[in-house]
Structure formats: C-alpha cells, structure tokens
Amino acid sequence: MKSLYVTILLTFIAWHSACAQAKNDTPQPCGPLPSANQLRWQEMEMYAFIHYSLNTYTGQEWGYGNEKLELFNPSDLDCRQWARVCKQAGMRGIIFTAKHHCGFCMWPSAYTDYSVKNTPWKNGQGDVVRELADACRKEGLKFAVYLSPWDRNHPQYGKPEYITYFRNQLRELLTLYGDIFEVWFDGANGGDGWYGGANETRRIDAKTYYQWTETFNMIRKLQPHCVIWNDGGDRGDLRWVGNEAGSVGETNWSLLNRQGSVSGSMLRNGLEDGDSWVAAETNTSIRPGWFYHETENENVKSLSHLMDIYYKSVGRNSTLLLNFPVAPNGRIHPIDSLRGIAFSRMISEVFSTDLARKAKATTSNVRGGSNRYAARHVIDGKTDTYWATDDGVTHATLMLTFPKPTTFNRFLAEEYIPSGQRVKRFALDVLVNGQWMPLTDNLSEVGDGLTTIGHRRIVCLPTVTTTQLRFTILDAKASPLISRIGVFMAPDITPDTPDSGEKRSAGYYIFFGANRLMFITLPRQQTVTAVRYLPPQKSSDGIVTHYRISASTDWTNWHVLGEGEFANIVNNPIWQTVNCQQTKASVIRFEALGMASGERMGYGDIEVVSECESK
Ligand code: FUL
C-alpha cells in the first residue's frame, strides 16, 4: 500500500514538473547559430561602400597598376562630407577601398611607394583612410576596409612573398585606425597587370595561394569584433549574393557549408541544411559603375530602383552594402547624395507607422500556453521577445485583427535569429467581404510562394483593405520563433529619372561577320567619338570581356578606335564606353577578343556616339 502511494506521488511529481517545464521551456537552439559579431553586423542593415582611387582620375573600373601617382591631387577632398552624406542616406557604417586592384594605397603604407605618400595631394602628407576613419567616428558611423587581394602593381603578386606584403598591409589597417567592423576581400582576379613592369598575366588559386586561415587568425586577434567577407577561398562570416545588381534570392537561408565549392544558387539562396552561419550581404552601386564616371551622372539609380533594391536585400534577410563613388574633386556628387538622402527618407516614410501595433494578435498555438511566448510579443516593439509554438508544432497561424478596416501594402516579419533560422514557408491571407483572399509578393521572381524569413522579410503586396490578416506558417525546421510582425502603407513612387543608359541613336544596323565579329553600319558617314556596349543581361553567355573596335569609311581601311578589357563586366553587366579620338566612319567593326562564355558574342544594346558631319 505504502509503495503504491509512493508510486502515485512520484508519478504526480513527474507529471507536474513536466508541465512546469513545458511552461517555462525555452526553445532549444535550432541548427547553426549566428555569432555575436554576425548578429551585431546583421543589425546594421545598411552601410555604404566608398570606391575612390586612381581609377577616379582615369575613368577606369580596374586600374592596370601603372597609373601615374601625379593623378591623385583632389582639390577638395572632404571625408566629413562623405560621412555626412552616408549618415543622412541611412547608412550605419562605411567600407572604404583602402586598396583596389590597381594596388594604389589610400593610406601611406610603410610597405610600398605606390600610395598617397608619393602624390602631390597634401605634399604626400595625407592619409585618406585616417581622415575617413576619423570622420566616421565623428558622425557615429562604423568604419571598415576593402583590401584587394589581387594587386596589379606589386612585382611579387603571384609569389609567396606577396602574401607577407598583403598581411603587412592588413596589419597596418587593423592596428592604426581604431575599430574595424568588416574586412572585404574581393575575389576578382582578371589575370593581367603591370606587376612591377612585367606586364603579364598572373592567375592564382585563390583557395591555396592566399593562405586565408592564417590571415583570418590574425584578423580575429587584432579586431575580435570584426566580420570577414571573403569571396575567393576560405569561407568568411558573410557571403556574396552572386550579383552586383542588388538582389538576393527570395528564399534566403543564412547558412552554407564551411567546406566545398559554392554555386550561384547557394550564393543567392543560402543552403537550408548548411553547417555554418554565413549570412548574405547584397552589394551594389548607386551608379552603374563602382567608380565615379562623369558620363554616368544621368544614370544614378532612381528612388524606385533603390527601394526595389531595399526590398530585395534588407527585405530578404540580407544587409545592403550601397556604394557611393567619390568624384574627382574629392566629394560625393550632389546627384548621388540627394538620391541617397531621398532613399533614406522614403524608407522612414514607409516604415514609420506600423499599423499592426493597433491590431490584436491571436494564435493557434502558444508554447506551453505561456504568456512569455504569447502572440502579442510580435507587436510589442521588442526584439528579444517572441511568439513561439510547442515543440513539433511547425504549422501554425497568427491572426491580426484590426479595430477598423485597415489599408496596407507591405508586410514584415522577423524571426528571433539568435536561436536559429527556422521558417521554411508561410502564407498570408486577408479577409475581404467575408472571404479569405491569398496574398502574393509583387516582387516575386520565382513565384514559389512565400519562403524563409530570417532577420527580416518584407513582402510587397497589392494594396488591400481588411479587418483581419492571417499569417500561416506552413513549414519550419522547428518551433517558429517570431519576434515581429508589421504592416505598412507605402506611398506610390512616381517613376523618376531613368537609371540605365537608354539613349539610342537610331538608324544603324547590326550584323555578324562571324561568331566573334560584329559590324554596325551607320546611316551616313559620321564623326565617331565613342562606341558604347551594353552586354547581354540574362546570362553571361556572349558577354564580351576583351574587345577591339575599329572604324572604316570604305570597308577596306580600318582605323582602331580602341582595344582592351571591359573590366568587371561579368559581375556588373552595365553599359561600357569606349571613347576615341574623333574618327570618320560609316561602319564600325567590333571584335570579341575574349568572352565570358558561349560561342557567339552577344549584346543587349549598342550605341555609336558621334558628332554630326555638318558640325
Ligand atoms: C568587384 C570588383 O572587381 C569591383 O571593382 C568592385 O570593387 C566590386 C565591389 O567588387 O568584384
């Protein structure tokens, strides 16, 4: 009898403590988790790139490495202006091209003569990295550096000695300029370069040559709070999204595998079952190019284009790294700064009034029935509280009931990512005239329904008026932890200035002489001053990377207008301009000396810029 009593008592205690445990049971972390550095970085959301180097004075995107030091003598260099513009544009930090592929150092490195110290600017006493780091601190912005591993100036590039040089430079940047929030190692290596006068092609194996492990250890030691972006070789803390146009995949997992190669779709979408947290950073420029070119003043991205980029980056669980090039006078051009500021104002305008805050949130399941995980946490304005379901409940609904009919066109959701990224698929419906109407994403490219949330997911909806919004989690890796739901009404943006070179001079005719040979006949004899090439936009097949362009008036005698490389054209397939001396022509011959892939050279558009004969 006594033992029966003890058994009943123990069973009761066990049952009672199981319930108590369920009520206060913190959800177990799910899958790989972000580090404290990655979390801090993700919260920055938007930060700026600044591209400025000798290219600014040569019109190039990739300097060859032998550009003259005398070129660098800005009349009005003002890093405070850059920092103020970036701050007003909503950027929380700046990543600066301390050294681009040409090898020119924007700080007086002790390890090379190819730097600001041997330019006329400030009689060689200047240090752009220092001025910018100080300006960022003054404006309350974080500061970071881009250091190109590929160095077209350095004689030893490609040899082991260069790695010591590279690390010495990195050490200078990581020790002389205060806190650095990110280091950016560009994976580009176009092969040819000056290399101390060798003028040759040097390709390396990015996986083995740079010995990243040791470099990463050095960074972790010198800047323990810094995140690493590395496109060539070992996986860093962040990943590229596979394009420079400013969009990541709709499905975006912040996971990848630490080892093994990465495909384009892995960059775009991450890897659902990846073994490491490697979140996406979307990088693009406010202009077509990364460096300033006066010819692009009319092609600064429009406000609607920038908003589209925002939704396709920050709104898809990524950060946005937006480039502002510096003009030759040493300042960010007013067109760019005004556009940047308009962009930030529009984001505030759209997201300042969260209509969900007025709603009542109810759900189909609350973890352990506990207040701690109740639905209202999605609208309590706190980032560290969340709605959670019981373990194993990965299909659940959350209803927002509005006190009166409410009109909106944006939906926002956030997961509590310190415990992992969980939601795989979700759906949205609104009650209209007593019927549930499913909503889709206006910006969807794949049309697979709504997938992944992560740090933040914004869905652009058609404008709807309703009293109830139903958010259904259709599938998740584990009990979903939703820290925020928001709904907003975005104003219409009237399409403003065009943002890609769309000027065409009509009347010419394009045909192929061979797979890699194209002719452009002009309607009459003209004095040509430039030929412009827009590469194919849908795939890299047919993109011309190296060209020779000639002109003729009789189809017999050809005069070469230009020959060279369209730098970075595959990653950034924008209009390329080959300027030339005024040359009479009735036909242009365009030869593809190198192509990214494919058999036949392709084009999105061609433009021949000329002065009228009569002038
Ligand atoms: C690319 C580089 O080659 C471009 O010049 C630019 O710096 C961009 C951010 O990354 O890969």
PDB file of C-alpha atoms in Angstrom, residues 41-42 45 239 241 243 245-254 267-270 279-282 307-320 351 411-415 421 426 441-460:
ATOM      1  CA  TRP A  41      26.604  43.145 -38.147  1.00  0.00           C
ATOM      2  CA  GLN A  42      23.132  41.998 -39.286  1.00  0.00           C
ATOM      3  CA  GLU A  45      21.130  46.573 -42.098  1.00  0.00           C
ATOM      4  CA  ARG A 239      28.689  35.701 -48.304  1.00  0.00           C
ATOM      5  CA  VAL A 241      24.843  37.083 -53.235  1.00  0.00           C
ATOM      6  CA  ASN A 243      25.476  39.534 -58.452  1.00  0.00           C
ATOM      7  CA  ALA A 245      22.739  44.364 -59.193  1.00  0.00           C
ATOM      8  CA  GLY A 246      21.363  44.475 -55.656  1.00  0.00           C
ATOM      9  CA  SER A 247      19.161  41.456 -55.029  1.00  0.00           C
ATOM     10  CA  VAL A 248      19.387  38.231 -53.078  1.00  0.00           C
ATOM     11  CA  GLY A 249      17.103  35.220 -53.571  1.00  0.00           C
ATOM     12  CA  GLU A 250      13.536  35.260 -52.237  1.00  0.00           C
ATOM     13  CA  THR A 251      14.468  32.110 -50.397  1.00  0.00           C
ATOM     14  CA  ASN A 252      17.446  33.127 -48.341  1.00  0.00           C
ATOM     15  CA  TRP A 253      18.945  30.861 -45.719  1.00  0.00           C
ATOM     16  CA  SER A 254      21.784  32.380 -43.701  1.00  0.00           C
ATOM     17  CA  LEU A 267      25.048  32.371 -53.051  1.00  0.00           C
ATOM     18  CA  ARG A 268      21.552  33.523 -53.932  1.00  0.00           C
ATOM     19  CA  ASN A 269      19.565  31.245 -51.638  1.00  0.00           C
ATOM     20  CA  GLY A 270      21.994  30.014 -48.985  1.00  0.00           C
ATOM     21  CA  ALA A 279      24.649  35.375 -43.914  1.00  0.00           C
ATOM     22  CA  ALA A 280      24.120  37.300 -47.155  1.00  0.00           C
ATOM     23  CA  GLU A 281      25.428  40.791 -47.893  1.00  0.00           C
ATOM     24  CA  THR A 282      23.933  42.400 -51.012  1.00  0.00           C
ATOM     25  CA  MET A 307      13.514  50.959 -52.969  1.00  0.00           C
ATOM     26  CA  ASP A 308      13.295  47.823 -55.091  1.00  0.00           C
ATOM     27  CA  ILE A 309      16.887  47.022 -54.043  1.00  0.00           C
ATOM     28  CA  TYR A 310      15.983  47.630 -50.392  1.00  0.00           C
ATOM     29  CA  TYR A 311      13.088  45.167 -50.560  1.00  0.00           C
ATOM     30  CA  LYS A 312      15.257  42.623 -52.378  1.00  0.00           C
ATOM     31  CA  SER A 313      18.106  42.858 -49.867  1.00  0.00           C
ATOM     32  CA  VAL A 314      17.163  44.035 -46.363  1.00  0.00           C
ATOM     33  CA  GLY A 315      13.638  42.746 -47.037  1.00  0.00           C
ATOM     34  CA  ARG A 316      15.040  39.320 -47.897  1.00  0.00           C
ATOM     35  CA  ASN A 317      17.151  38.598 -44.837  1.00  0.00           C
ATOM     36  CA  SER A 318      20.291  40.323 -46.122  1.00  0.00           C
ATOM     37  CA  THR A 319      22.179  43.508 -45.396  1.00  0.00           C
ATOM     38  CA  LEU A 320      22.594  46.172 -48.085  1.00  0.00           C
ATOM     39  CA  PHE A 351       8.093  52.105 -42.157  1.00  0.00           C
ATOM     40  CA  PHE A 411       4.014  43.000 -44.649  1.00  0.00           C
ATOM     41  CA  LEU A 412       7.062  42.485 -42.469  1.00  0.00           C
ATOM     42  CA  ALA A 413       8.124  39.518 -40.335  1.00  0.00           C
ATOM     43  CA  GLU A 414      11.198  38.837 -38.236  1.00  0.00           C
ATOM     44  CA  GLU A 415      12.467  35.678 -36.627  1.00  0.00           C
ATOM     45  CA  GLN A 421      16.639  30.475 -38.682  1.00  0.00           C
ATOM     46  CA  PHE A 426       4.490  30.798 -44.922  1.00  0.00           C
ATOM     47  CA  ASP A 441       4.666  39.037 -53.305  1.00  0.00           C
ATOM     48  CA  ASN A 442       4.604  41.673 -56.073  1.00  0.00           C
ATOM     49  CA  LEU A 443       8.388  41.432 -56.364  1.00  0.00           C
ATOM     50  CA  SER A 444       8.458  37.662 -56.657  1.00  0.00           C
ATOM     51  CA  GLU A 445      10.669  36.402 -59.466  1.00  0.00           C
ATOM     52  CA  VAL A 446      10.155  32.690 -58.960  1.00  0.00           C
ATOM     53  CA  GLY A 447       6.531  32.565 -57.840  1.00  0.00           C
ATOM     54  CA  ASP A 448       7.082  29.662 -55.456  1.00  0.00           C
ATOM     55  CA  GLY A 449       5.006  31.189 -52.705  1.00  0.00           C
ATOM     56  CA  LEU A 450       6.451  32.862 -49.641  1.00  0.00           C
ATOM     57  CA  THR A 451       9.583  31.251 -48.275  1.00  0.00           C
ATOM     58  CA  THR A 452      12.088  31.958 -45.465  1.00  0.00           C
ATOM     59  CA  ILE A 453      12.022  34.883 -43.040  1.00  0.00           C
ATOM     60  CA  GLY A 454      15.271  35.166 -41.044  1.00  0.00           C
ATOM     61  CA  HIS A 455      16.325  38.552 -39.701  1.00  0.00           C
ATOM     62  CA  ARG A 456      13.680  40.371 -41.739  1.00  0.00           C
ATOM     63  CA  ARG A 457      11.324  39.556 -44.565  1.00  0.00           C
ATOM     64  CA  ILE A 458       9.300  42.264 -46.260  1.00  0.00           C
ATOM     65  CA  VAL A 459       6.551  41.295 -48.689  1.00  0.00           C
ATOM     66  CA  CYS A 460       5.305  43.905 -51.172  1.00  0.00           C
TER      67      CYS A 460
END
